[in-house]
Coordinates of C-alpha atoms in Angstrom, one line a residue:
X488 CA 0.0 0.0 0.0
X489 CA 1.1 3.9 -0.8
X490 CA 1.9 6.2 1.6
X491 CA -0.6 9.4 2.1
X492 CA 0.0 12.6 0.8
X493 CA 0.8 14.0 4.4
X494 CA 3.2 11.6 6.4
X495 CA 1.6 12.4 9.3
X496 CA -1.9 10.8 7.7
X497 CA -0.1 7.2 6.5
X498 CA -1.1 5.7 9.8
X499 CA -4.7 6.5 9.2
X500 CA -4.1 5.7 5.8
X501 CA -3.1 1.8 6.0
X502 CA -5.8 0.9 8.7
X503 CA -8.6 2.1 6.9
X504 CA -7.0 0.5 3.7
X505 CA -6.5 -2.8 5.6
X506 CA -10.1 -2.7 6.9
X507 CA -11.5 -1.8 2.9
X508 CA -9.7 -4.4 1.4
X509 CA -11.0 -6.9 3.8
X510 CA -14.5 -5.6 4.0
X511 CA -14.2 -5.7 -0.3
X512 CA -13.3 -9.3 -0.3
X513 CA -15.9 -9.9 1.9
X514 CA -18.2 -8.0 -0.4
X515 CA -17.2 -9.5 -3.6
X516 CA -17.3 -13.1 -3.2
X517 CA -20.4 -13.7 -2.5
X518 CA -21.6 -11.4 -5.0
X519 CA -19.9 -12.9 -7.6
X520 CA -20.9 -16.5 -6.8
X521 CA -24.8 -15.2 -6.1
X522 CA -24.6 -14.2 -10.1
X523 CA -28.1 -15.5 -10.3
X524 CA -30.0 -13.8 -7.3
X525 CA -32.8 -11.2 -7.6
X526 CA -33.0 -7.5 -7.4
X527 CA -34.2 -7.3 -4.4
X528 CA -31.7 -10.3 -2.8
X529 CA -29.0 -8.5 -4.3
X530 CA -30.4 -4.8 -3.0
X531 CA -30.6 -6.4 0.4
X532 CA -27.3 -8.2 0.6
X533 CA -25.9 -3.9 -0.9
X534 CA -27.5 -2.8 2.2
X535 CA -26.4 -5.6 4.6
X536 CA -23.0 -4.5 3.2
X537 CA -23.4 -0.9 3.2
X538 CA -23.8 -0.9 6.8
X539 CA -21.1 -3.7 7.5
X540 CA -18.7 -1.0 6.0
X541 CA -19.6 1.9 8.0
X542 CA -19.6 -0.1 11.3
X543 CA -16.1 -1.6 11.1
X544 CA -14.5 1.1 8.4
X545 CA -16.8 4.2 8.3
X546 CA -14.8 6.4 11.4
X547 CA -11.6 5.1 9.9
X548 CA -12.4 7.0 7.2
X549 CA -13.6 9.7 8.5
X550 CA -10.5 10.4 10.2
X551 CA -8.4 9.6 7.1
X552 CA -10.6 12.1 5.0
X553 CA -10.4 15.0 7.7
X554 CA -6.4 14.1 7.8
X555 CA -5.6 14.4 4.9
X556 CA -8.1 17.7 3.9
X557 CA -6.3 19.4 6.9
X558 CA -2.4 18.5 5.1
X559 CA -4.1 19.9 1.9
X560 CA -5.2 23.4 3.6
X561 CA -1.6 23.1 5.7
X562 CA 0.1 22.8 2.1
X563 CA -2.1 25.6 0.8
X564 CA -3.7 23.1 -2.0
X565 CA -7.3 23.2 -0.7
X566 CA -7.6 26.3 -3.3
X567 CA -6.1 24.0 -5.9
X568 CA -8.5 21.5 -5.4
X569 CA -11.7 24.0 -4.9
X570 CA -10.7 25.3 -8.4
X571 CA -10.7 22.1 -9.7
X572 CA -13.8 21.1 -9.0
X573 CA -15.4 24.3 -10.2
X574 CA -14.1 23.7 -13.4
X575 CA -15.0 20.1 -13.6
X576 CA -17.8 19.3 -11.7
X577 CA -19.0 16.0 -11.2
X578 CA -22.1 14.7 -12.5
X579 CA -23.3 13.3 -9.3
X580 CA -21.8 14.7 -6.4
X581 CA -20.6 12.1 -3.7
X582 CA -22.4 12.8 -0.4
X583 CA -20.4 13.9 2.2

């Protein structure tokens, strides 16, 4: 796994990628062999997921997130990235 952007954020960084890329695993295996399944099994199993992640990774990345948008502002990029996104706006924002 890659370092963060801020040294000081890498900590954060590698426990909430260790904790993803378990939670994934978990998340793709079953999907993949359930191929078959319904809509509504398969929108179930999304939301059984959904809130598997945010109770073993969701403050993990929280904490990442705020670490690493306080090294941006520290670094003086948070303007870089503002302008950015005003130019290129995505389609469908990503809630907070």
């Amino acid at each position: 796994m890659a370092d963060s952007l801020a040294d000081a954020c890498t900590p954060l960084k590698r426990s909430y990628d260790t904790c993803f890329n378990a939670w994934f695993e978990g998340y793709l295996e079953p999907a993949v062999a359930a191929g078959s399944v319904g809509a509504k099994e398969r929108e179930e199993y999304s939301k059984q997921k959904a809130q598997e992640f945010e109770a073993n990774c969701g403050k993990l990345w929280v904490s990442y997130k705020a670490c690493v948008q306080n090294a941006l502002k520290e670094n003086g990029l948070d303007h870089l990235l503002q302008q950015t996104r005003e130019e290129h706006p995505m389609k469908e924002p990503v809630t907070p």
